[in-house]
Each structure stands twice: as structure tokens, then as C-alpha cells.
Amino acid sequence: MITLADLPLRADLVGQEPYGAPQLQVPVVLNVNENPYPPSPLIRHEMAAALVTAAGTLNRYPDREATQLRADLARYLGHGLTADRVWAANGSNEIMAHLLTAFGGPGRRMLTFTPSYSMYPEYARNTCTEFVTVPRRADFGLDAGLVLDAIRETEPTVVVIATPNNPTGTVVGLDVIDEVCSGTEAIVVVDEAYQEFSSGPSALELLDRHPRLVVSRTMSKAFALAGGRVGYLAADAAIVDACRIVRLPYHLSAQTQAVARVALAHADELLAQVRQLAAEARGFEAWAKGRGYAVIDSQANFTLIGRFADRHQVWQDLLDRGILIRETGPDGYLRVSAGTPEEMAALRAALDDLLPTIEGITP
């Protein structure tokens, strides 16, 4: 037996830990922003039938261009998009890996704005891209001046703006994104993983004006397909071609493509659940404010609440009661994913039970 220390690991990986939120078997799981509603029996039966059909050709490689899936995604997104302007991959994680492999790398920088998604530095690290950050405003928003000043100072080749932002749920206006894209030659990636939960417009509206703009999405949340692993982007066809250069052959299995196409065919049914989850999140925020918690106004399917003198203790106390949330974000806050009405009721009851013991909260 050898240990990791015995291997010729890249120097920048020494001491690193694999990414991963806790995966624990507890009654209420509200820590990774999943959609708590599985596909309906009808959709599951259609997925099963699609898998049976796909199984008939599993001796052959899948369509490496995911042509039909990309066409379906283009139709779903609208805005005059066609398949050549859409790219699909194994989750939005691989979308970011493709973009940074193509436009990042040694001697290049990726810029983003903190607090933000905890995987961003790992995307940069894995592609040997320098990772630089600039803090968001005190309200966790962004304005064009802040972003453009950061671009001038750091000279990135890739700028990532998450909206709604994870973990804060705050949004960035299209006017800001428009001005940023007009003021830089960098690739601007707008990460819209939670856009379907938001009431605001999408940066898809700006694609025709800005050829270096990329809008990244995922099917994990809105389409209840976290286990299916499908992420995608919309951009100029040249950016899609750049991703095609660096993607591994046959990176998206025939099974994945088949299941994703069924989900897209039932977009109306699945998006109805999105509206329900958004309402659950907004209702929980109002409840938490009424109990004296600090709440960051969110337009995603999650909420940051605080401020806790010892957030880890609160996280542990909830876990001891069978409720798993996420210890992430700004100091003193915990992130809560929207769940079913029953799950949210259990969370509220547990927080009420704990409230007299939580230091820093005044009901």
C-alpha cells in the first residue's frame, strides 16, 4: 500500500481535499439545492422507455455532438437560438471545465466575485488557470463599475458572474451585464444555474449583442435531473466550436441524452414545480424575518439566514434533529434549500425549538 504522499501529485494539488457537500441519510435533506420532487410516474415511464430504446444501440458510441439534445435545448431556451449555438455536457461542472480549458490555462486568469460558488476555484485549479476574486458589495450585488474596475486590475480572459448567485441568491441586472460585456474583450460567463427560480430576465436576451457572452445553465435544479448530469450553455457558435475542440470524445452518454430529452419534452410540468419551490423559499424567508433572523433576499431555491455567533453549532443541532442544511456562505450564515411543505415545516419547528439557545438571534 502507498499513500497519496508517495505519488507524484501536481504540486498545486498537494494538501487539497475532494469537493463534496455532506451526503447523509437523514429525514430532511436541504443542503445542496436539489429539487425535492422526483419526475412524475408518467415522466419516469417515458424515461424508462427511452432508456430501453437507447440500450438497443449501446454497443455503438453515442452521438458525440448530442445533436438532438442541443436542438431540444435551443427550442427550450428560445431567443432565436439554434443547435449550433448550444453546447451540452456532463453537468454545468463540465461546461465550466470546457470553457476554462479553451479560454483559461497557464498564464491566464479567471475572475469572479465573492461570496460565490465554492467550485469556481476548483475549476480554475484543475485547468491550471489563475483564480482571482473581488468582493461583492455589502448587499452581495454587483454594479458595472465594480466589475469593470476588477477586470482592468486583474486582466482576466474569463469573467464569471453568477445570477442568481450561489450562495446568496442575489441577482445582477441585465443593464450591468450589458455594460460589462461592452467594456471588455474577456469571455463573460453568466452562470444562470438557478434562473428558472428567478422572476428577473435572462442574459439570453443579450447574446446577439455580445459575441463573447456565454450563458450557462443546468438541468439539475429546475428539471429535477441532478442525477442525470446535464449542463449546457448558449453562446456564439464560435464559442461552441471552442468547447468542441477540448471536449473528450463521447462525453455525454446515450442514456443521459435520452433522459434529458424526455425531461425537456415535459418542461411545462417540471417548471410548475419550480414555481412551487420558489414560493416555498420566499415563504420561509418571510417566516425567518419574523423570527428575528437576518435574511438575504434571494431569487433562487435557497435562502441564507443568520447571523449566528456559532453557525456550526446550529448546523449540528439541526442535524441531530434529522435536518441537513449547508454550512456555507458569509460568516454567521447558513444556507437552506427549499424543500417540500412537510420538510419546510419540520425545519421551522426545529428552528423554533432551538431559538432560545441560538446566540445572536433576537426574536
mmCIF file of C-alpha atoms in Angstrom:
data_model
loop_
_atom_site.group_PDB
_atom_site.id
_atom_site.type_symbol
_atom_site.label_atom_id
_atom_site.label_comp_id
_atom_site.label_asym_id
_atom_site.label_seq_id
_atom_site.Cartn_x
_atom_site.Cartn_y
_atom_site.Cartn_z
ATOM 1 C CA MET A 1 0.000 0.000 0.000
ATOM 2 C CA ILE A 2 1.101 3.547 -0.726
ATOM 3 C CA THR A 3 -0.305 6.871 0.376
ATOM 4 C CA LEU A 4 -1.155 9.975 -1.606
ATOM 5 C CA ALA A 5 2.097 11.487 -0.361
ATOM 6 C CA ASP A 6 4.028 8.733 -2.154
ATOM 7 C CA LEU A 7 2.630 9.718 -5.554
ATOM 8 C CA PRO A 8 3.977 12.348 -7.989
ATOM 9 C CA LEU A 9 0.936 14.568 -7.451
ATOM 10 C CA ARG A 10 0.941 18.004 -9.038
ATOM 11 C CA ALA A 11 2.358 20.488 -6.553
ATOM 12 C CA ASP A 12 -0.792 22.628 -6.572
ATOM 13 C CA LEU A 13 -2.889 19.594 -5.583
ATOM 14 C CA VAL A 14 -0.853 18.641 -2.528
ATOM 15 C CA GLY A 15 -2.984 19.025 0.601
ATOM 16 C CA GLN A 16 -6.207 19.518 -1.357
ATOM 17 C CA GLU A 17 -9.427 17.730 -0.427
ATOM 18 C CA PRO A 18 -12.087 16.496 -2.868
ATOM 19 C CA TYR A 19 -15.134 18.739 -3.213
ATOM 20 C CA GLY A 20 -18.276 17.471 -1.613
ATOM 21 C CA ALA A 21 -21.193 18.579 0.492
ATOM 22 C CA PRO A 22 -22.201 16.030 3.155
ATOM 23 C CA GLN A 23 -24.274 13.141 1.770
ATOM 24 C CA LEU A 24 -26.047 11.859 4.867
ATOM 25 C CA GLN A 25 -29.114 9.659 5.269
ATOM 26 C CA VAL A 26 -31.430 11.879 7.299
ATOM 27 C CA PRO A 27 -35.185 12.546 7.053
ATOM 28 C CA VAL A 28 -34.877 16.141 5.752
ATOM 29 C CA VAL A 29 -32.157 16.946 3.215
ATOM 30 C CA LEU A 30 -31.981 20.668 2.400
ATOM 31 C CA ASN A 31 -28.277 21.239 1.784
ATOM 32 C CA VAL A 32 -27.470 21.022 -1.955
ATOM 33 C CA ASN A 33 -30.294 22.952 -3.659
ATOM 34 C CA GLU A 34 -31.791 19.851 -5.243
ATOM 35 C CA ASN A 35 -35.347 19.715 -6.484
ATOM 36 C CA PRO A 36 -37.115 17.568 -3.847
ATOM 37 C CA TYR A 37 -39.768 16.385 -6.292
ATOM 38 C CA PRO A 38 -38.817 13.392 -8.460
ATOM 39 C CA PRO A 39 -40.175 13.154 -12.003
ATOM 40 C CA SER A 40 -43.805 12.064 -12.102
ATOM 41 C CA PRO A 41 -44.712 8.418 -12.819
ATOM 42 C CA LEU A 42 -45.618 9.363 -16.409
ATOM 43 C CA ILE A 43 -42.260 11.046 -16.999
ATOM 44 C CA ARG A 44 -40.409 8.162 -15.346
ATOM 45 C CA HIS A 45 -42.167 5.663 -17.606
ATOM 46 C CA GLU A 46 -41.221 7.710 -20.669
ATOM 47 C CA MET A 47 -37.631 7.917 -19.435
ATOM 48 C CA ALA A 48 -37.595 4.157 -18.938
ATOM 49 C CA ALA A 49 -38.889 3.600 -22.470
ATOM 50 C CA ALA A 50 -36.251 5.965 -23.845
ATOM 51 C CA LEU A 51 -33.570 4.039 -21.971
ATOM 52 C CA VAL A 52 -34.801 0.739 -23.391
ATOM 53 C CA THR A 53 -34.548 2.209 -26.879
ATOM 54 C CA ALA A 54 -31.069 3.574 -26.174
ATOM 55 C CA ALA A 55 -29.978 0.205 -24.782
ATOM 56 C CA GLY A 56 -30.548 -1.279 -28.218
ATOM 57 C CA THR A 57 -27.544 0.627 -29.535
ATOM 58 C CA LEU A 58 -25.237 0.674 -26.500
ATOM 59 C CA ASN A 59 -22.759 -1.393 -28.488
ATOM 60 C CA ARG A 60 -22.205 1.774 -30.519
ATOM 61 C CA TYR A 61 -20.794 5.097 -29.364
ATOM 62 C CA PRO A 62 -23.358 7.831 -28.674
ATOM 63 C CA ASP A 63 -23.795 10.906 -30.836
ATOM 64 C CA ARG A 64 -20.707 12.779 -29.744
ATOM 65 C CA GLU A 65 -22.277 16.097 -30.780
ATOM 66 C CA ALA A 66 -25.546 15.449 -28.850
ATOM 67 C CA THR A 67 -27.268 16.963 -31.896
ATOM 68 C CA GLN A 68 -30.885 16.211 -30.998
ATOM 69 C CA LEU A 69 -30.450 17.207 -27.360
ATOM 70 C CA ARG A 70 -28.846 20.508 -28.353
ATOM 71 C CA ALA A 71 -31.721 21.211 -30.735
ATOM 72 C CA ASP A 72 -34.215 20.494 -27.942
ATOM 73 C CA LEU A 73 -32.309 22.773 -25.575
ATOM 74 C CA ALA A 74 -32.285 25.554 -28.178
ATOM 75 C CA ARG A 75 -36.058 25.264 -28.559
ATOM 76 C CA TYR A 76 -36.491 25.367 -24.786
ATOM 77 C CA LEU A 77 -34.330 28.486 -24.417
ATOM 78 C CA GLY A 78 -35.936 30.351 -27.322
ATOM 79 C CA HIS A 79 -34.465 33.760 -28.229
ATOM 80 C CA GLY A 80 -33.907 32.538 -31.788
ATOM 81 C CA LEU A 81 -31.212 30.093 -30.712
ATOM 82 C CA THR A 82 -30.251 27.142 -32.867
ATOM 83 C CA ALA A 83 -28.388 23.947 -32.012
ATOM 84 C CA ASP A 84 -25.048 25.293 -33.245
ATOM 85 C CA ARG A 85 -25.213 27.949 -30.517
ATOM 86 C CA VAL A 86 -25.891 25.494 -27.693
ATOM 87 C CA TRP A 87 -23.454 23.083 -26.060
ATOM 88 C CA ALA A 88 -24.280 20.277 -23.617
ATOM 89 C CA ALA A 89 -22.063 18.417 -21.178
ATOM 90 C CA ASN A 90 -21.936 16.247 -18.073
ATOM 91 C CA GLY A 91 -23.354 18.843 -15.697
ATOM 92 C CA SER A 92 -22.542 22.543 -15.621
ATOM 93 C CA ASN A 93 -19.299 21.477 -13.953
ATOM 94 C CA GLU A 94 -18.091 20.079 -17.254
ATOM 95 C CA ILE A 95 -19.390 23.138 -19.091
ATOM 96 C CA MET A 96 -17.090 25.284 -16.932
ATOM 97 C CA ALA A 97 -14.243 22.815 -17.417
ATOM 98 C CA HIS A 98 -14.642 23.078 -21.197
ATOM 99 C CA LEU A 99 -14.729 26.878 -21.103
ATOM 100 C CA LEU A 100 -11.655 27.170 -18.895
ATOM 101 C CA THR A 101 -9.750 24.539 -20.861
ATOM 102 C CA ALA A 102 -10.467 26.513 -24.014
ATOM 103 C CA PHE A 103 -10.039 30.062 -22.703
ATOM 104 C CA GLY A 104 -8.072 29.670 -19.464
ATOM 105 C CA GLY A 105 -4.914 27.701 -18.749
ATOM 106 C CA PRO A 106 -1.353 28.594 -17.719
ATOM 107 C CA GLY A 107 -0.677 32.313 -17.718
ATOM 108 C CA ARG A 108 -4.384 33.176 -17.864
ATOM 109 C CA ARG A 109 -6.857 34.277 -15.185
ATOM 110 C CA MET A 110 -10.444 33.612 -14.222
ATOM 111 C CA LEU A 111 -12.176 36.404 -12.294
ATOM 112 C CA THR A 112 -15.272 36.059 -10.156
ATOM 113 C CA PHE A 113 -16.886 37.871 -7.251
ATOM 114 C CA THR A 114 -17.170 36.569 -3.702
ATOM 115 C CA PRO A 115 -19.004 35.123 -1.960
ATOM 116 C CA SER A 116 -19.853 32.788 -4.782
ATOM 117 C CA TYR A 117 -19.981 29.137 -5.807
ATOM 118 C CA SER A 118 -17.391 27.046 -3.988
ATOM 119 C CA MET A 119 -16.482 25.013 -7.097
ATOM 120 C CA TYR A 120 -15.215 28.011 -9.084
ATOM 121 C CA PRO A 121 -11.676 27.892 -7.645
ATOM 122 C CA GLU A 122 -11.542 24.160 -8.332
ATOM 123 C CA TYR A 123 -12.476 24.649 -11.981
ATOM 124 C CA ALA A 124 -9.614 27.122 -12.247
ATOM 125 C CA ARG A 125 -7.162 24.916 -10.366
ATOM 126 C CA ASN A 126 -7.943 21.851 -12.453
ATOM 127 C CA THR A 127 -7.337 23.757 -15.699
ATOM 128 C CA CYS A 128 -4.180 25.459 -14.397
ATOM 129 C CA THR A 129 -5.894 28.832 -14.601
ATOM 130 C CA GLU A 130 -5.085 31.527 -12.054
ATOM 131 C CA PHE A 131 -8.122 32.234 -9.890
ATOM 132 C CA VAL A 132 -8.742 35.807 -8.739
ATOM 133 C CA THR A 133 -11.674 37.263 -6.856
ATOM 134 C CA VAL A 134 -13.058 40.634 -5.860
ATOM 135 C CA PRO A 135 -15.644 41.071 -3.079
ATOM 136 C CA ARG A 136 -19.224 41.885 -3.953
ATOM 137 C CA ARG A 137 -20.913 44.933 -2.479
ATOM 138 C CA ALA A 138 -22.170 44.815 1.088
ATOM 139 C CA ASP A 139 -25.616 43.785 -0.201
ATOM 140 C CA PHE A 140 -23.927 40.986 -2.249
ATOM 141 C CA GLY A 141 -24.901 42.664 -5.509
ATOM 142 C CA LEU A 142 -22.696 43.854 -8.372
ATOM 143 C CA ASP A 143 -22.565 47.016 -10.438
ATOM 144 C CA ALA A 144 -20.793 47.587 -13.736
ATOM 145 C CA GLY A 145 -18.197 49.919 -12.250
ATOM 146 C CA LEU A 146 -17.115 47.350 -9.680
ATOM 147 C CA VAL A 147 -16.861 44.598 -12.303
ATOM 148 C CA LEU A 148 -15.065 46.677 -14.935
ATOM 149 C CA ASP A 149 -12.599 48.056 -12.362
ATOM 150 C CA ALA A 150 -11.821 44.480 -11.329
ATOM 151 C CA ILE A 151 -11.325 43.467 -14.969
ATOM 152 C CA ARG A 152 -8.925 46.358 -15.568
ATOM 153 C CA GLU A 153 -6.983 45.491 -12.429
ATOM 154 C CA THR A 154 -6.735 41.714 -12.911
ATOM 155 C CA GLU A 155 -6.836 41.350 -16.749
ATOM 156 C CA PRO A 156 -8.716 38.035 -16.867
ATOM 157 C CA THR A 157 -9.520 36.067 -20.005
ATOM 158 C CA VAL A 158 -12.673 34.648 -18.362
ATOM 159 C CA VAL A 159 -15.083 36.533 -16.086
ATOM 160 C CA VAL A 160 -17.794 34.573 -14.263
ATOM 161 C CA ILE A 161 -20.904 36.302 -12.920
ATOM 162 C CA ALA A 162 -23.419 34.099 -11.104
ATOM 163 C CA THR A 163 -27.018 35.318 -11.103
ATOM 164 C CA PRO A 164 -28.884 34.328 -9.041
ATOM 165 C CA ASN A 165 -25.690 33.966 -7.108
ATOM 166 C CA ASN A 166 -24.888 30.881 -5.057
ATOM 167 C CA PRO A 167 -24.875 31.090 -2.025
ATOM 168 C CA THR A 168 -26.594 34.472 -1.634
ATOM 169 C CA GLY A 169 -29.422 34.177 -4.185
ATOM 170 C CA THR A 170 -28.900 37.800 -5.246
ATOM 171 C CA VAL A 171 -29.271 38.807 -8.894
ATOM 172 C CA VAL A 172 -27.362 41.021 -11.315
ATOM 173 C CA GLY A 173 -29.365 43.233 -13.666
ATOM 174 C CA LEU A 174 -29.137 42.929 -17.440
ATOM 175 C CA ASP A 175 -28.021 46.553 -17.613
ATOM 176 C CA VAL A 176 -24.932 45.622 -15.588
ATOM 177 C CA ILE A 177 -24.125 42.591 -17.737
ATOM 178 C CA ASP A 178 -24.683 44.615 -20.915
ATOM 179 C CA GLU A 179 -22.296 47.349 -19.780
ATOM 180 C CA VAL A 180 -19.677 44.822 -18.642
ATOM 181 C CA CYS A 181 -19.770 42.969 -21.967
ATOM 182 C CA SER A 182 -19.443 46.274 -23.829
ATOM 183 C CA GLY A 183 -16.406 47.181 -21.745
ATOM 184 C CA THR A 184 -14.232 44.071 -22.038
ATOM 185 C CA GLU A 185 -12.780 41.617 -24.556
ATOM 186 C CA ALA A 186 -12.835 38.838 -21.963
ATOM 187 C CA ILE A 187 -15.187 35.874 -22.198
ATOM 188 C CA VAL A 188 -18.059 36.774 -19.848
ATOM 189 C CA VAL A 189 -19.817 33.708 -18.431
ATOM 190 C CA VAL A 190 -23.179 34.389 -16.798
ATOM 191 C CA ASP A 191 -23.931 31.388 -14.611
ATOM 192 C CA GLU A 192 -27.713 31.031 -14.570
ATOM 193 C CA ALA A 193 -27.943 27.690 -12.765
ATOM 194 C CA TYR A 194 -30.953 28.999 -10.804
ATOM 195 C CA GLN A 195 -32.504 31.283 -13.415
ATOM 196 C CA GLU A 196 -35.773 29.361 -13.649
ATOM 197 C CA PHE A 197 -36.454 30.222 -9.993
ATOM 198 C CA SER A 198 -35.930 33.935 -10.593
ATOM 199 C CA SER A 199 -38.542 36.497 -11.564
ATOM 200 C CA GLY A 200 -35.979 38.529 -13.496
ATOM 201 C CA PRO A 201 -34.975 38.397 -17.179
ATOM 202 C CA SER A 202 -32.213 36.155 -18.524
ATOM 203 C CA ALA A 203 -28.912 37.220 -20.049
ATOM 204 C CA LEU A 204 -30.003 35.170 -23.065
ATOM 205 C CA GLU A 205 -31.559 38.453 -24.209
ATOM 206 C CA LEU A 206 -28.068 39.904 -24.684
ATOM 207 C CA LEU A 207 -26.431 37.093 -26.667
ATOM 208 C CA ASP A 208 -26.945 38.625 -30.105
ATOM 209 C CA ARG A 209 -25.346 41.888 -28.954
ATOM 210 C CA HIS A 210 -22.246 40.351 -27.383
ATOM 211 C CA PRO A 211 -20.400 37.536 -29.190
ATOM 212 C CA ARG A 212 -18.147 36.838 -26.176
ATOM 213 C CA LEU A 213 -21.053 36.366 -23.764
ATOM 214 C CA VAL A 214 -21.826 32.840 -22.527
ATOM 215 C CA VAL A 215 -24.961 31.875 -20.588
ATOM 216 C CA SER A 216 -24.529 28.673 -18.587
ATOM 217 C CA ARG A 217 -27.458 26.605 -17.291
ATOM 218 C CA THR A 218 -28.152 23.217 -15.706
ATOM 219 C CA MET A 219 -30.964 20.667 -15.752
ATOM 220 C CA SER A 220 -30.142 19.594 -12.189
ATOM 221 C CA LYS A 221 -32.431 22.048 -10.419
ATOM 222 C CA ALA A 222 -35.422 23.155 -12.479
ATOM 223 C CA PHE A 223 -35.746 19.842 -14.302
ATOM 224 C CA ALA A 224 -35.248 17.632 -11.218
ATOM 225 C CA LEU A 225 -32.383 15.928 -13.046
ATOM 226 C CA ALA A 226 -29.458 16.247 -10.621
ATOM 227 C CA GLY A 227 -28.761 12.523 -11.022
ATOM 228 C CA GLY A 228 -28.899 12.811 -14.817
ATOM 229 C CA ARG A 229 -25.903 15.175 -15.012
ATOM 230 C CA VAL A 230 -26.761 17.599 -17.798
ATOM 231 C CA GLY A 231 -25.445 21.129 -18.043
ATOM 232 C CA TYR A 232 -25.466 23.367 -21.089
ATOM 233 C CA LEU A 233 -24.544 26.783 -22.420
ATOM 234 C CA ALA A 234 -25.775 29.201 -25.041
ATOM 235 C CA ALA A 235 -23.320 31.414 -26.864
ATOM 236 C CA ASP A 236 -21.969 32.350 -30.265
ATOM 237 C CA ALA A 237 -21.324 29.317 -32.468
ATOM 238 C CA ALA A 238 -17.580 30.039 -32.351
ATOM 239 C CA ILE A 239 -17.546 29.559 -28.565
ATOM 240 C CA VAL A 240 -19.399 26.261 -29.000
ATOM 241 C CA ASP A 241 -16.738 25.227 -31.519
ATOM 242 C CA ALA A 242 -14.033 26.040 -28.968
ATOM 243 C CA CYS A 243 -15.743 23.708 -26.480
ATOM 244 C CA ARG A 244 -15.959 21.002 -29.140
ATOM 245 C CA ILE A 245 -12.188 21.170 -29.561
ATOM 246 C CA VAL A 246 -11.448 20.437 -25.900
ATOM 247 C CA ARG A 247 -14.275 18.052 -25.004
ATOM 248 C CA LEU A 248 -13.428 14.407 -24.564
ATOM 249 C CA PRO A 249 -14.941 12.150 -27.247
ATOM 250 C CA TYR A 250 -18.397 10.819 -26.413
ATOM 251 C CA HIS A 251 -18.531 12.801 -23.191
ATOM 252 C CA LEU A 252 -22.343 12.596 -22.919
ATOM 253 C CA SER A 253 -23.727 9.063 -22.815
ATOM 254 C CA ALA A 254 -26.632 7.866 -24.949
ATOM 255 C CA GLN A 255 -28.620 7.216 -21.762
ATOM 256 C CA THR A 256 -28.071 10.750 -20.494
ATOM 257 C CA GLN A 257 -29.087 12.294 -23.794
ATOM 258 C CA ALA A 258 -32.237 10.180 -23.936
ATOM 259 C CA VAL A 259 -33.372 11.002 -20.392
ATOM 260 C CA ALA A 260 -32.672 14.714 -20.814
ATOM 261 C CA ARG A 261 -34.760 14.865 -23.986
ATOM 262 C CA VAL A 262 -37.725 13.332 -22.165
ATOM 263 C CA ALA A 263 -37.385 15.895 -19.375
ATOM 264 C CA LEU A 264 -37.338 18.744 -21.888
ATOM 265 C CA ALA A 265 -40.455 17.364 -23.555
ATOM 266 C CA HIS A 266 -42.212 17.795 -20.186
ATOM 267 C CA ALA A 267 -40.803 21.229 -19.374
ATOM 268 C CA ASP A 268 -44.211 22.729 -18.538
ATOM 269 C CA GLU A 269 -44.948 20.095 -15.885
ATOM 270 C CA LEU A 270 -41.484 20.287 -14.332
ATOM 271 C CA LEU A 271 -41.366 24.089 -14.303
ATOM 272 C CA ALA A 272 -44.649 24.162 -12.375
ATOM 273 C CA GLN A 273 -42.690 22.562 -9.521
ATOM 274 C CA VAL A 274 -40.100 25.314 -9.868
ATOM 275 C CA ARG A 275 -42.730 27.951 -9.149
ATOM 276 C CA GLN A 276 -43.857 25.972 -6.099
ATOM 277 C CA LEU A 277 -40.308 25.730 -4.781
ATOM 278 C CA ALA A 278 -39.697 29.431 -5.316
ATOM 279 C CA ALA A 279 -42.841 30.151 -3.308
ATOM 280 C CA GLU A 280 -41.634 27.825 -0.527
ATOM 281 C CA ALA A 281 -38.302 29.663 -0.392
ATOM 282 C CA ARG A 282 -39.912 33.115 -0.286
ATOM 283 C CA GLY A 283 -42.363 31.939 2.373
ATOM 284 C CA PHE A 284 -39.544 30.607 4.514
ATOM 285 C CA GLU A 285 -37.692 33.920 4.177
ATOM 286 C CA ALA A 286 -40.724 35.842 5.442
ATOM 287 C CA TRP A 287 -41.092 33.414 8.346
ATOM 288 C CA ALA A 288 -37.401 33.715 9.251
ATOM 289 C CA LYS A 289 -37.513 37.508 9.214
ATOM 290 C CA GLY A 290 -40.479 37.358 11.561
ATOM 291 C CA ARG A 291 -38.436 35.261 13.985
ATOM 292 C CA GLY A 292 -35.577 37.776 14.077
ATOM 293 C CA TYR A 293 -33.166 36.125 11.649
ATOM 294 C CA ALA A 294 -31.130 38.157 9.199
ATOM 295 C CA VAL A 295 -32.177 37.054 5.713
ATOM 296 C CA ILE A 296 -30.508 37.740 2.374
ATOM 297 C CA ASP A 297 -33.259 38.393 -0.171
ATOM 298 C CA SER A 298 -32.951 35.597 -2.724
ATOM 299 C CA GLN A 299 -34.338 34.793 -6.149
ATOM 300 C CA ALA A 300 -33.185 31.174 -6.108
ATOM 301 C CA ASN A 301 -34.466 27.970 -4.498
ATOM 302 C CA PHE A 302 -32.406 28.613 -1.377
ATOM 303 C CA THR A 303 -32.036 31.168 1.377
ATOM 304 C CA LEU A 304 -29.199 32.425 3.589
ATOM 305 C CA ILE A 305 -30.221 33.052 7.194
ATOM 306 C CA GLY A 306 -28.199 34.290 10.174
ATOM 307 C CA ARG A 307 -26.459 35.791 11.871
ATOM 308 C CA PHE A 308 -25.285 33.068 14.151
ATOM 309 C CA ALA A 309 -22.487 33.503 16.675
ATOM 310 C CA ASP A 310 -21.675 29.813 16.168
ATOM 311 C CA ARG A 311 -23.209 28.641 12.923
ATOM 312 C CA HIS A 312 -21.595 25.212 13.105
ATOM 313 C CA GLN A 313 -23.350 24.501 16.376
ATOM 314 C CA VAL A 314 -26.702 25.443 14.853
ATOM 315 C CA TRP A 315 -25.935 23.235 11.838
ATOM 316 C CA GLN A 316 -25.083 20.352 14.181
ATOM 317 C CA ASP A 317 -28.149 20.898 16.365
ATOM 318 C CA LEU A 318 -30.362 20.729 13.262
ATOM 319 C CA LEU A 319 -28.560 17.618 12.037
ATOM 320 C CA ASP A 320 -29.137 15.987 15.430
ATOM 321 C CA ARG A 321 -32.844 16.570 14.741
ATOM 322 C CA GLY A 322 -32.615 14.892 11.338
ATOM 323 C CA ILE A 323 -32.348 18.066 9.237
ATOM 324 C CA LEU A 324 -29.356 18.660 6.954
ATOM 325 C CA ILE A 325 -28.693 22.199 5.676
ATOM 326 C CA ARG A 326 -25.458 23.761 4.356
ATOM 327 C CA GLU A 327 -22.716 25.467 6.332
ATOM 328 C CA THR A 328 -21.531 27.821 3.620
ATOM 329 C CA GLY A 329 -21.537 31.455 2.601
ATOM 330 C CA PRO A 330 -20.602 34.550 4.602
ATOM 331 C CA ASP A 331 -19.577 34.123 8.227
ATOM 332 C CA GLY A 332 -22.538 33.687 10.534
ATOM 333 C CA TYR A 333 -24.951 32.417 7.867
ATOM 334 C CA LEU A 334 -26.391 29.029 6.935
ATOM 335 C CA ARG A 335 -27.933 28.137 3.600
ATOM 336 C CA VAL A 336 -31.320 26.420 3.410
ATOM 337 C CA SER A 337 -32.578 24.765 0.222
ATOM 338 C CA ALA A 338 -36.297 24.892 -0.486
ATOM 339 C CA GLY A 339 -37.987 21.561 0.177
ATOM 340 C CA THR A 340 -41.470 20.152 0.277
ATOM 341 C CA PRO A 341 -44.040 21.813 2.564
ATOM 342 C CA GLU A 342 -43.528 18.958 5.035
ATOM 343 C CA GLU A 343 -39.761 19.380 5.020
ATOM 344 C CA MET A 344 -40.001 23.139 5.487
ATOM 345 C CA ALA A 345 -42.466 22.679 8.344
ATOM 346 C CA ALA A 346 -40.019 20.323 10.037
ATOM 347 C CA LEU A 347 -37.233 22.882 9.626
ATOM 348 C CA ARG A 348 -39.331 25.707 11.050
ATOM 349 C CA ALA A 349 -40.343 23.565 14.036
ATOM 350 C CA ALA A 350 -36.715 22.636 14.711
ATOM 351 C CA LEU A 351 -35.574 26.252 14.494
ATOM 352 C CA ASP A 352 -38.354 27.309 16.858
ATOM 353 C CA ASP A 353 -37.237 24.589 19.247
ATOM 354 C CA LEU A 354 -33.640 25.799 19.048
ATOM 355 C CA LEU A 355 -34.334 29.539 19.035
ATOM 356 C CA PRO A 356 -33.959 30.087 22.800
ATOM 357 C CA THR A 357 -30.480 28.528 22.617
ATOM 358 C CA ILE A 358 -29.195 30.274 19.466
ATOM 359 C CA GLU A 359 -26.739 33.003 20.335
ATOM 360 C CA GLY A 360 -27.001 36.119 18.195
ATOM 361 C CA ILE A 361 -30.701 35.893 17.296
ATOM 362 C CA THR A 362 -33.217 38.157 18.999
ATOM 363 C CA PRO A 363 -36.827 37.102 18.310
#
